Each structure stands twice: as structure tokens, then as C-alpha cells.
Amino acid sequence: MKTIQEQGYTFHEWLKPEQIAKDVKQVAARISADYADKEPLFVVVLNGAFVFAADLIRALKDVRCEITFIRVSSYWGMSTTGQLEFIVPLQQVVDNRDVIIIEDIVDSGLTIHQLKAHMRAQGATSVRVASMLFKPGKLEYEDAKPDYIGHELTDEFVIGYGLDFDGFVRNLPSIYKVDNE
Ligand code: 5GP
């Protein structure tokens, strides 16, 4: 099994690029079917979701859409701070729009819970969430369960494919899980 070392921790390869491509295709097919007659606005949550978003939007079939970016921060190291900070605020008008938030991973759901409330307060017609990864066992906010999920996992810390460890390793093409022992 392929392993890497990062900041004294060992990570093993969990999702290879071929599996990630299948997951992205499946999510894109569902969104394409659901939004064929709409013109959704994708809101990509930076920094982590940029890799997934780039693959996802190019895998959509016949969806006329717009893409914008928002940057928030709630994590440092391996645990959440519980505080959501808007580093790059929403720059697009979401009033009367069908919004799809693109996330890398939903963990406690705090980020999505707050972002959904924010979009609704700005007048979005609908707000759905597409997340590459979802940790159902960690969810604390029921409304944050993603509508479109690439892959589920338990509560392990993962890196790669956009997901960082204190800013590094986002460029790994596979997704790696931390070894706990
Ligand atoms: P939540 O608000 O759902 O607790 O956390 C969402 C954010 O926390 C994600 O966008 C991501 O930046 C970060 N996060 C949660 N779990 C992990 C993880 O296992 N690995 C990494 N690298 N980031 C994570």
C-alpha cells in the first residue's frame, strides 16, 4: 500500500485517481439530470474544493451555469475551531438563483450550515450541496448533509485532492487517510 509522511504522521492511499474520477462522474450525472432546465450558480468553497470543482464542472452534461468562489476558514491542523471566518466573501448576487455549494468535505457540518443560512438570507431560490467527501458520523447540523456525495468515510483525517494539512499536500492526486497507530 502506498504511504506518505507529512509532519511526522503516516498517511496511506485510500482513493486512487481512477476511483475519484468515478465518484466525480456519478455526482456530475446526478447534477446534470437535476439541473437540465435550470441555470445554477456554483459556489466553490476555497481553498479545499478547487480541485473537485474543476473536475466536477467539466463533467457536467448540458448544464448552463455560472461559477463563483467564497473562502472560509474553520480548521487549523487536524481539528475544527468552531468559528467560521469569511476570508473571501460572496461576490455574486444569489438572489433568485439556484445555488449549488461545492465543498471538499463535510465533517461537523458547521461550514455548510452557516453558508446555507447565508445564501438563504441573500435570497437564493434553492441551496444544495455537492461534496467530494462526507463524514456522516461526525455530522452535528442535520441541514448540512450534502445532496450530492462523492464518497463517505468515518472520522479519519484525510489529505490530498485539494484537502490540506496546514496548507500543504493539496496537490496530491489521490486521497490519503491518516494512520492512527
Ligand atoms: P465542517 O465545518 O463540516 O466541520 O468542516 C468542513 C471543513 O473542514 C472542510 O471544508 C475542510 O476544509 C475541513 N476538514 C474537515 N475534515 C477534514 C479532513 O479530514 N481533512 C482535511 N484536510 N480537512 C478537513
JSON list of C-alpha atoms and ligand atoms in Angstrom, two decimals:
[
{"chain": "A", "resi": 1, "resn": "MET", "atom": "CA", "xyz": [0.00, 0.00, 0.00]},
{"chain": "A", "resi": 2, "resn": "LYS", "atom": "CA", "xyz": [1.27, 3.46, -0.92]},
{"chain": "A", "resi": 3, "resn": "THR", "atom": "CA", "xyz": [2.10, 5.59, 2.12]},
{"chain": "A", "resi": 4, "resn": "ILE", "atom": "CA", "xyz": [3.44, 9.11, 2.61]},
{"chain": "A", "resi": 5, "resn": "GLN", "atom": "CA", "xyz": [4.86, 11.00, 5.58]},
{"chain": "A", "resi": 6, "resn": "GLU", "atom": "CA", "xyz": [3.66, 14.51, 6.44]},
{"chain": "A", "resi": 7, "resn": "GLN", "atom": "CA", "xyz": [4.61, 16.44, 9.57]},
{"chain": "A", "resi": 8, "resn": "GLY", "atom": "CA", "xyz": [5.54, 13.24, 11.40]},
{"chain": "A", "resi": 9, "resn": "TYR", "atom": "CA", "xyz": [2.30, 11.41, 10.53]},
{"chain": "A", "resi": 10, "resn": "THR", "atom": "CA", "xyz": [1.93, 8.45, 8.17]},
{"chain": "A", "resi": 11, "resn": "PHE", "atom": "CA", "xyz": [-0.91, 8.53, 5.63]},
{"chain": "A", "resi": 12, "resn": "HIS", "atom": "CA", "xyz": [-1.97, 5.63, 3.40]},
{"chain": "A", "resi": 13, "resn": "GLU", "atom": "CA", "xyz": [-3.57, 5.92, -0.03]},
{"chain": "A", "resi": 14, "resn": "TRP", "atom": "CA", "xyz": [-7.34, 5.49, 0.22]},
{"chain": "A", "resi": 15, "resn": "LEU", "atom": "CA", "xyz": [-8.95, 6.76, -3.02]},
{"chain": "A", "resi": 16, "resn": "LYS", "atom": "CA", "xyz": [-6.89, 6.47, -6.18]},
{"chain": "A", "resi": 17, "resn": "PRO", "atom": "CA", "xyz": [-7.40, 8.89, -9.12]},
{"chain": "A", "resi": 18, "resn": "GLU", "atom": "CA", "xyz": [-9.45, 6.24, -11.02]},
{"chain": "A", "resi": 19, "resn": "GLN", "atom": "CA", "xyz": [-11.89, 5.89, -8.09]},
{"chain": "A", "resi": 20, "resn": "ILE", "atom": "CA", "xyz": [-12.11, 9.67, -7.64]},
{"chain": "A", "resi": 21, "resn": "ALA", "atom": "CA", "xyz": [-12.93, 10.01, -11.36]},
{"chain": "A", "resi": 22, "resn": "LYS", "atom": "CA", "xyz": [-15.80, 7.51, -10.95]},
{"chain": "A", "resi": 23, "resn": "ASP", "atom": "CA", "xyz": [-17.14, 9.39, -7.92]},
{"chain": "A", "resi": 24, "resn": "VAL", "atom": "CA", "xyz": [-16.98, 12.72, -9.76]},
{"chain": "A", "resi": 25, "resn": "LYS", "atom": "CA", "xyz": [-18.75, 11.25, -12.80]},
{"chain": "A", "resi": 26, "resn": "GLN", "atom": "CA", "xyz": [-21.56, 9.88, -10.65]},
{"chain": "A", "resi": 27, "resn": "VAL", "atom": "CA", "xyz": [-22.09, 13.24, -8.90]},
{"chain": "A", "resi": 28, "resn": "ALA", "atom": "CA", "xyz": [-21.94, 15.12, -12.22]},
{"chain": "A", "resi": 29, "resn": "ALA", "atom": "CA", "xyz": [-24.52, 12.82, -13.80]},
{"chain": "A", "resi": 30, "resn": "ARG", "atom": "CA", "xyz": [-26.96, 13.42, -10.93]},
{"chain": "A", "resi": 31, "resn": "ILE", "atom": "CA", "xyz": [-26.50, 17.19, -11.00]},
{"chain": "A", "resi": 32, "resn": "SER", "atom": "CA", "xyz": [-26.84, 17.22, -14.80]},
{"chain": "A", "resi": 33, "resn": "ALA", "atom": "CA", "xyz": [-30.17, 15.37, -14.55]},
{"chain": "A", "resi": 34, "resn": "ASP", "atom": "CA", "xyz": [-31.49, 17.61, -11.76]},
{"chain": "A", "resi": 35, "resn": "TYR", "atom": "CA", "xyz": [-30.43, 20.95, -13.30]},
{"chain": "A", "resi": 36, "resn": "ALA", "atom": "CA", "xyz": [-31.01, 20.35, -17.03]},
{"chain": "A", "resi": 37, "resn": "ASP", "atom": "CA", "xyz": [-33.67, 23.06, -17.22]},
{"chain": "A", "resi": 38, "resn": "LYS", "atom": "CA", "xyz": [-32.08, 25.46, -14.70]},
{"chain": "A", "resi": 39, "resn": "GLU", "atom": "CA", "xyz": [-29.10, 27.80, -14.73]},
{"chain": "A", "resi": 40, "resn": "PRO", "atom": "CA", "xyz": [-27.42, 27.10, -11.40]},
{"chain": "A", "resi": 41, "resn": "LEU", "atom": "CA", "xyz": [-24.79, 29.19, -9.70]},
{"chain": "A", "resi": 42, "resn": "PHE", "atom": "CA", "xyz": [-21.98, 27.05, -8.28]},
{"chain": "A", "resi": 43, "resn": "VAL", "atom": "CA", "xyz": [-20.33, 28.49, -5.19]},
{"chain": "A", "resi": 44, "resn": "VAL", "atom": "CA", "xyz": [-16.94, 26.84, -4.70]},
{"chain": "A", "resi": 45, "resn": "VAL", "atom": "CA", "xyz": [-15.65, 26.85, -1.12]},
{"chain": "A", "resi": 46, "resn": "LEU", "atom": "CA", "xyz": [-11.96, 27.73, -1.28]},
{"chain": "A", "resi": 47, "resn": "ASN", "atom": "CA", "xyz": [-9.37, 26.58, -0.78]},
{"chain": "A", "resi": 48, "resn": "GLY", "atom": "CA", "xyz": [-10.03, 22.86, -0.49]},
{"chain": "A", "resi": 49, "resn": "ALA", "atom": "CA", "xyz": [-12.81, 22.43, -3.09]},
{"chain": "A", "resi": 50, "resn": "PHE", "atom": "CA", "xyz": [-11.00, 23.89, -6.08]},
{"chain": "A", "resi": 51, "resn": "VAL", "atom": "CA", "xyz": [-9.70, 20.53, -7.37]},
{"chain": "A", "resi": 52, "resn": "PHE", "atom": "CA", "xyz": [-13.05, 18.73, -7.03]},
{"chain": "A", "resi": 53, "resn": "ALA", "atom": "CA", "xyz": [-14.87, 21.75, -8.50]},
{"chain": "A", "resi": 54, "resn": "ALA", "atom": "CA", "xyz": [-12.61, 21.87, -11.56]},
{"chain": "A", "resi": 55, "resn": "ASP", "atom": "CA", "xyz": [-13.27, 18.19, -12.31]},
{"chain": "A", "resi": 56, "resn": "LEU", "atom": "CA", "xyz": [-16.99, 18.34, -11.44]},
{"chain": "A", "resi": 57, "resn": "ILE", "atom": "CA", "xyz": [-17.98, 21.32, -13.59]},
{"chain": "A", "resi": 58, "resn": "ARG", "atom": "CA", "xyz": [-16.20, 19.87, -16.61]},
{"chain": "A", "resi": 59, "resn": "ALA", "atom": "CA", "xyz": [-18.02, 16.54, -16.18]},
{"chain": "A", "resi": 60, "resn": "LEU", "atom": "CA", "xyz": [-21.48, 18.18, -16.28]},
{"chain": "A", "resi": 61, "resn": "LYS", "atom": "CA", "xyz": [-23.60, 17.48, -19.35]},
{"chain": "A", "resi": 62, "resn": "ASP", "atom": "CA", "xyz": [-25.69, 20.28, -20.86]},
{"chain": "A", "resi": 63, "resn": "VAL", "atom": "CA", "xyz": [-25.88, 22.43, -17.73]},
{"chain": "A", "resi": 64, "resn": "ARG", "atom": "CA", "xyz": [-25.69, 26.18, -18.41]},
{"chain": "A", "resi": 65, "resn": "CYS", "atom": "CA", "xyz": [-24.13, 27.52, -15.24]},
{"chain": "A", "resi": 66, "resn": "GLU", "atom": "CA", "xyz": [-22.04, 30.17, -13.53]},
{"chain": "A", "resi": 67, "resn": "ILE", "atom": "CA", "xyz": [-19.24, 29.61, -11.04]},
{"chain": "A", "resi": 68, "resn": "THR", "atom": "CA", "xyz": [-18.11, 31.84, -8.21]},
{"chain": "A", "resi": 69, "resn": "PHE", "atom": "CA", "xyz": [-15.84, 31.43, -5.20]},
{"chain": "A", "resi": 70, "resn": "ILE", "atom": "CA", "xyz": [-16.00, 32.02, -1.48]},
{"chain": "A", "resi": 71, "resn": "ARG", "atom": "CA", "xyz": [-13.26, 31.46, 1.07]},
{"chain": "A", "resi": 72, "resn": "VAL", "atom": "CA", "xyz": [-13.88, 30.48, 4.65]},
{"chain": "A", "resi": 73, "resn": "SER", "atom": "CA", "xyz": [-11.71, 29.04, 7.35]},
{"chain": "A", "resi": 74, "resn": "SER", "atom": "CA", "xyz": [-12.66, 26.93, 10.35]},
{"chain": "A", "resi": 75, "resn": "TYR", "atom": "CA", "xyz": [-9.78, 24.48, 10.67]},
{"chain": "A", "resi": 76, "resn": "TRP", "atom": "CA", "xyz": [-6.21, 24.54, 11.86]},
{"chain": "A", "resi": 77, "resn": "GLY", "atom": "CA", "xyz": [-4.15, 21.36, 11.97]},
{"chain": "A", "resi": 78, "resn": "MET", "atom": "CA", "xyz": [-6.44, 18.36, 12.49]},
{"chain": "A", "resi": 79, "resn": "SER", "atom": "CA", "xyz": [-9.33, 19.88, 14.47]},
{"chain": "A", "resi": 80, "resn": "THR", "atom": "CA", "xyz": [-12.04, 22.48, 13.96]},
{"chain": "A", "resi": 81, "resn": "THR", "atom": "CA", "xyz": [-12.02, 25.83, 15.75]},
{"chain": "A", "resi": 82, "resn": "GLY", "atom": "CA", "xyz": [-15.82, 26.09, 15.55]},
{"chain": "A", "resi": 83, "resn": "GLN", "atom": "CA", "xyz": [-15.54, 29.64, 14.21]},
{"chain": "A", "resi": 84, "resn": "LEU", "atom": "CA", "xyz": [-16.28, 30.36, 10.57]},
{"chain": "A", "resi": 85, "resn": "GLU", "atom": "CA", "xyz": [-14.29, 33.24, 9.15]},
{"chain": "A", "resi": 86, "resn": "PHE", "atom": "CA", "xyz": [-15.23, 34.79, 5.76]},
{"chain": "A", "resi": 87, "resn": "ILE", "atom": "CA", "xyz": [-11.84, 35.46, 4.17]},
{"chain": "A", "resi": 88, "resn": "VAL", "atom": "CA", "xyz": [-13.23, 35.99, 0.65]},
{"chain": "A", "resi": 89, "resn": "PRO", "atom": "CA", "xyz": [-16.92, 36.92, 0.89]},
{"chain": "A", "resi": 90, "resn": "LEU", "atom": "CA", "xyz": [-19.57, 36.06, -1.71]},
{"chain": "A", "resi": 91, "resn": "GLN", "atom": "CA", "xyz": [-19.13, 38.39, -4.67]},
{"chain": "A", "resi": 92, "resn": "GLN", "atom": "CA", "xyz": [-22.04, 37.24, -6.81]},
{"chain": "A", "resi": 93, "resn": "VAL", "atom": "CA", "xyz": [-25.73, 38.08, -6.35]},
{"chain": "A", "resi": 94, "resn": "VAL", "atom": "CA", "xyz": [-27.50, 34.89, -5.28]},
{"chain": "A", "resi": 95, "resn": "ASP", "atom": "CA", "xyz": [-30.97, 36.44, -5.16]},
{"chain": "A", "resi": 96, "resn": "ASN", "atom": "CA", "xyz": [-33.40, 34.28, -7.19]},
{"chain": "A", "resi": 97, "resn": "ARG", "atom": "CA", "xyz": [-30.66, 31.79, -8.07]},
{"chain": "A", "resi": 98, "resn": "ASP", "atom": "CA", "xyz": [-30.45, 28.03, -7.69]},
{"chain": "A", "resi": 99, "resn": "VAL", "atom": "CA", "xyz": [-27.22, 27.71, -5.75]},
{"chain": "A", "resi": 100, "resn": "ILE", "atom": "CA", "xyz": [-25.06, 24.59, -5.52]},
{"chain": "A", "resi": 101, "resn": "ILE", "atom": "CA", "xyz": [-22.27, 24.87, -2.95]},
{"chain": "A", "resi": 102, "resn": "ILE", "atom": "CA", "xyz": [-19.22, 22.79, -3.86]},
{"chain": "A", "resi": 103, "resn": "GLU", "atom": "CA", "xyz": [-17.26, 21.52, -0.84]},
{"chain": "A", "resi": 104, "resn": "ASP", "atom": "CA", "xyz": [-14.29, 19.21, -0.45]},
{"chain": "A", "resi": 105, "resn": "ILE", "atom": "CA", "xyz": [-15.53, 17.53, 2.74]},
{"chain": "A", "resi": 106, "resn": "VAL", "atom": "CA", "xyz": [-18.41, 17.89, 5.21]},
{"chain": "A", "resi": 107, "resn": "ASP", "atom": "CA", "xyz": [-17.35, 16.99, 8.75]},
{"chain": "A", "resi": 108, "resn": "SER", "atom": "CA", "xyz": [-19.33, 18.61, 11.62]},
{"chain": "A", "resi": 109, "resn": "GLY", "atom": "CA", "xyz": [-21.38, 20.46, 9.00]},
{"chain": "A", "resi": 110, "resn": "LEU", "atom": "CA", "xyz": [-20.76, 23.84, 10.63]},
{"chain": "A", "resi": 111, "resn": "THR", "atom": "CA", "xyz": [-19.32, 25.39, 7.47]},
{"chain": "A", "resi": 112, "resn": "ILE", "atom": "CA", "xyz": [-22.24, 24.27, 5.28]},
{"chain": "A", "resi": 113, "resn": "HIS", "atom": "CA", "xyz": [-24.84, 25.08, 7.95]},
{"chain": "A", "resi": 114, "resn": "GLN", "atom": "CA", "xyz": [-23.59, 28.67, 8.09]},
{"chain": "A", "resi": 115, "resn": "LEU", "atom": "CA", "xyz": [-23.11, 29.03, 4.34]},
{"chain": "A", "resi": 116, "resn": "LYS", "atom": "CA", "xyz": [-26.63, 27.75, 3.61]},
{"chain": "A", "resi": 117, "resn": "ALA", "atom": "CA", "xyz": [-28.10, 30.25, 6.07]},
{"chain": "A", "resi": 118, "resn": "HIS", "atom": "CA", "xyz": [-26.01, 32.99, 4.43]},
{"chain": "A", "resi": 119, "resn": "MET", "atom": "CA", "xyz": [-27.25, 32.11, 0.88]},
{"chain": "A", "resi": 120, "resn": "ARG", "atom": "CA", "xyz": [-30.86, 31.91, 2.02]},
{"chain": "A", "resi": 121, "resn": "ALA", "atom": "CA", "xyz": [-30.58, 35.27, 3.76]},
{"chain": "A", "resi": 122, "resn": "GLN", "atom": "CA", "xyz": [-29.30, 36.70, 0.44]},
{"chain": "A", "resi": 123, "resn": "GLY", "atom": "CA", "xyz": [-32.45, 35.43, -1.34]},
{"chain": "A", "resi": 124, "resn": "ALA", "atom": "CA", "xyz": [-31.32, 32.22, -3.05]},
{"chain": "A", "resi": 125, "resn": "THR", "atom": "CA", "xyz": [-34.24, 30.24, -4.54]},
{"chain": "A", "resi": 126, "resn": "SER", "atom": "CA", "xyz": [-32.67, 26.92, -3.57]},
{"chain": "A", "resi": 127, "resn": "VAL", "atom": "CA", "xyz": [-29.40, 25.86, -1.96]},
{"chain": "A", "resi": 128, "resn": "ARG", "atom": "CA", "xyz": [-27.96, 22.38, -2.43]},
{"chain": "A", "resi": 129, "resn": "VAL", "atom": "CA", "xyz": [-24.54, 20.98, -1.59]},
{"chain": "A", "resi": 130, "resn": "ALA", "atom": "CA", "xyz": [-22.15, 18.78, -3.57]},
{"chain": "A", "resi": 131, "resn": "SER", "atom": "CA", "xyz": [-19.27, 17.44, -1.50]},
{"chain": "A", "resi": 132, "resn": "MET", "atom": "CA", "xyz": [-16.50, 15.11, -2.61]},
{"chain": "A", "resi": 133, "resn": "LEU", "atom": "CA", "xyz": [-16.38, 13.57, 0.87]},
{"chain": "A", "resi": 134, "resn": "PHE", "atom": "CA", "xyz": [-18.81, 13.23, 3.79]},
{"chain": "A", "resi": 135, "resn": "LYS", "atom": "CA", "xyz": [-18.25, 12.01, 7.36]},
{"chain": "A", "resi": 136, "resn": "PRO", "atom": "CA", "xyz": [-21.84, 11.06, 8.41]},
{"chain": "A", "resi": 137, "resn": "GLY", "atom": "CA", "xyz": [-20.75, 10.00, 11.91]},
{"chain": "A", "resi": 138, "resn": "LYS", "atom": "CA", "xyz": [-19.41, 13.49, 12.66]},
{"chain": "A", "resi": 139, "resn": "LEU", "atom": "CA", "xyz": [-22.42, 15.50, 11.46]},
{"chain": "A", "resi": 140, "resn": "GLU", "atom": "CA", "xyz": [-23.75, 17.95, 14.07]},
{"chain": "A", "resi": 141, "resn": "TYR", "atom": "CA", "xyz": [-26.00, 20.05, 11.79]},
{"chain": "A", "resi": 142, "resn": "GLU", "atom": "CA", "xyz": [-28.72, 17.97, 10.09]},
{"chain": "A", "resi": 143, "resn": "ASP", "atom": "CA", "xyz": [-29.31, 20.54, 7.30]},
{"chain": "A", "resi": 144, "resn": "ALA", "atom": "CA", "xyz": [-25.65, 20.24, 6.29]},
{"chain": "A", "resi": 145, "resn": "LYS", "atom": "CA", "xyz": [-25.95, 16.69, 4.91]},
{"chain": "A", "resi": 146, "resn": "PRO", "atom": "CA", "xyz": [-24.76, 17.03, 1.28]},
{"chain": "A", "resi": 147, "resn": "ASP", "atom": "CA", "xyz": [-27.28, 16.41, -1.51]},
{"chain": "A", "resi": 148, "resn": "TYR", "atom": "CA", "xyz": [-24.54, 15.00, -3.76]},
{"chain": "A", "resi": 149, "resn": "ILE", "atom": "CA", "xyz": [-21.71, 12.95, -2.25]},
{"chain": "A", "resi": 150, "resn": "GLY", "atom": "CA", "xyz": [-18.62, 11.51, -3.93]},
{"chain": "A", "resi": 151, "resn": "HIS", "atom": "CA", "xyz": [-17.59, 9.14, -1.15]},
{"chain": "A", "resi": 152, "resn": "GLU", "atom": "CA", "xyz": [-18.34, 8.62, 2.55]},
{"chain": "A", "resi": 153, "resn": "LEU", "atom": "CA", "xyz": [-15.81, 7.89, 5.30]},
{"chain": "A", "resi": 154, "resn": "THR", "atom": "CA", "xyz": [-15.81, 7.52, 9.07]},
{"chain": "A", "resi": 155, "resn": "ASP", "atom": "CA", "xyz": [-13.98, 10.06, 11.20]},
{"chain": "A", "resi": 156, "resn": "GLU", "atom": "CA", "xyz": [-10.42, 9.79, 9.87]},
{"chain": "A", "resi": 157, "resn": "PHE", "atom": "CA", "xyz": [-8.41, 12.85, 8.84]},
{"chain": "A", "resi": 158, "resn": "VAL", "atom": "CA", "xyz": [-7.78, 12.84, 5.09]},
{"chain": "A", "resi": 159, "resn": "ILE", "atom": "CA", "xyz": [-5.48, 14.80, 2.76]},
{"chain": "A", "resi": 160, "resn": "GLY", "atom": "CA", "xyz": [-4.92, 15.23, -0.97]},
{"chain": "A", "resi": 161, "resn": "TYR", "atom": "CA", "xyz": [-7.13, 16.10, -3.96]},
{"chain": "A", "resi": 162, "resn": "GLY", "atom": "CA", "xyz": [-7.47, 19.66, -2.64]},
{"chain": "A", "resi": 163, "resn": "LEU", "atom": "CA", "xyz": [-7.52, 18.74, 1.06]},
{"chain": "A", "resi": 164, "resn": "ASP", "atom": "CA", "xyz": [-4.59, 20.17, 3.01]},
{"chain": "A", "resi": 165, "resn": "PHE", "atom": "CA", "xyz": [-2.58, 19.59, 6.14]},
{"chain": "A", "resi": 166, "resn": "ASP", "atom": "CA", "xyz": [-1.77, 23.11, 7.36]},
{"chain": "A", "resi": 167, "resn": "GLY", "atom": "CA", "xyz": [-1.67, 24.41, 3.80]},
{"chain": "A", "resi": 168, "resn": "PHE", "atom": "CA", "xyz": [0.36, 21.62, 2.20]},
{"chain": "A", "resi": 169, "resn": "VAL", "atom": "CA", "xyz": [-0.37, 18.45, 0.15]},
{"chain": "A", "resi": 170, "resn": "ARG", "atom": "CA", "xyz": [-3.43, 19.78, -1.70]},
{"chain": "A", "resi": 171, "resn": "ASN", "atom": "CA", "xyz": [-1.77, 18.76, -4.97]},
{"chain": "A", "resi": 172, "resn": "LEU", "atom": "CA", "xyz": [-1.73, 15.00, -4.26]},
{"chain": "A", "resi": 173, "resn": "PRO", "atom": "CA", "xyz": [-3.85, 13.31, -6.97]},
{"chain": "A", "resi": 174, "resn": "SER", "atom": "CA", "xyz": [-5.06, 10.58, -4.55]},
{"chain": "A", "resi": 175, "resn": "ILE", "atom": "CA", "xyz": [-6.83, 10.95, -1.20]},
{"chain": "A", "resi": 176, "resn": "TYR", "atom": "CA", "xyz": [-4.88, 9.65, 1.80]},
{"chain": "A", "resi": 177, "resn": "LYS", "atom": "CA", "xyz": [-6.07, 8.67, 5.30]},
{"chain": "A", "resi": 178, "resn": "VAL", "atom": "CA", "xyz": [-4.02, 9.19, 8.43]},
{"chain": "A", "resi": 179, "resn": "ASP", "atom": "CA", "xyz": [-2.72, 6.05, 10.16]},
{"chain": "A", "resi": 180, "resn": "ASN", "atom": "CA", "xyz": [-3.83, 6.19, 13.76]},
{"chain": "A", "resi": 181, "resn": "GLU", "atom": "CA", "xyz": [-1.46, 3.74, 15.41]},
{"chain": "B", "resi": 1, "resn": "5GP", "atom": "P1", "xyz": [-17.02, 21.26, 9.00]},
{"chain": "B", "resi": 1, "resn": "5GP", "atom": "O1", "xyz": [-17.42, 22.70, 9.08]},
{"chain": "B", "resi": 1, "resn": "5GP", "atom": "O2", "xyz": [-18.02, 20.41, 8.24]},
{"chain": "B", "resi": 1, "resn": "5GP", "atom": "O3", "xyz": [-16.74, 20.68, 10.38]},
{"chain": "B", "resi": 1, "resn": "5GP", "atom": "O4", "xyz": [-15.64, 21.21, 8.28]},
{"chain": "B", "resi": 1, "resn": "5GP", "atom": "C1", "xyz": [-15.52, 21.46, 6.94]},
{"chain": "B", "resi": 1, "resn": "5GP", "atom": "C2", "xyz": [-14.12, 21.89, 6.56]},
{"chain": "B", "resi": 1, "resn": "5GP", "atom": "O5", "xyz": [-13.15, 21.37, 7.46]},
{"chain": "B", "resi": 1, "resn": "5GP", "atom": "C3", "xyz": [-13.74, 21.35, 5.20]},
{"chain": "B", "resi": 1, "resn": "5GP", "atom": "O6", "xyz": [-14.06, 22.26, 4.19]},
{"chain": "B", "resi": 1, "resn": "5GP", "atom": "C4", "xyz": [-12.25, 21.14, 5.33]},
{"chain": "B", "resi": 1, "resn": "5GP", "atom": "O7", "xyz": [-11.57, 22.33, 5.00]},
{"chain": "B", "resi": 1, "resn": "5GP", "atom": "C5", "xyz": [-12.04, 20.86, 6.80]},
{"chain": "B", "resi": 1, "resn": "5GP", "atom": "N1", "xyz": [-11.92, 19.41, 7.08]},
{"chain": "B", "resi": 1, "resn": "5GP", "atom": "C6", "xyz": [-12.83, 18.61, 7.68]},
{"chain": "B", "resi": 1, "resn": "5GP", "atom": "N2", "xyz": [-12.40, 17.35, 7.77]},
{"chain": "B", "resi": 1, "resn": "5GP", "atom": "C7", "xyz": [-11.18, 17.35, 7.19]},
{"chain": "B", "resi": 1, "resn": "5GP", "atom": "C8", "xyz": [-10.22, 16.30, 6.93]},
{"chain": "B", "resi": 1, "resn": "5GP", "atom": "O8", "xyz": [-10.37, 15.11, 7.24]},
{"chain": "B", "resi": 1, "resn": "5GP", "atom": "N3", "xyz": [-9.08, 16.69, 6.27]},
{"chain": "B", "resi": 1, "resn": "5GP", "atom": "C9", "xyz": [-8.85, 17.99, 5.89]},
{"chain": "B", "resi": 1, "resn": "5GP", "atom": "N4", "xyz": [-7.70, 18.22, 5.27]},
{"chain": "B", "resi": 1, "resn": "5GP", "atom": "N5", "xyz": [-9.73, 18.98, 6.12]},
{"chain": "B", "resi": 1, "resn": "5GP", "atom": "C10", "xyz": [-10.88, 18.64, 6.74]}
]
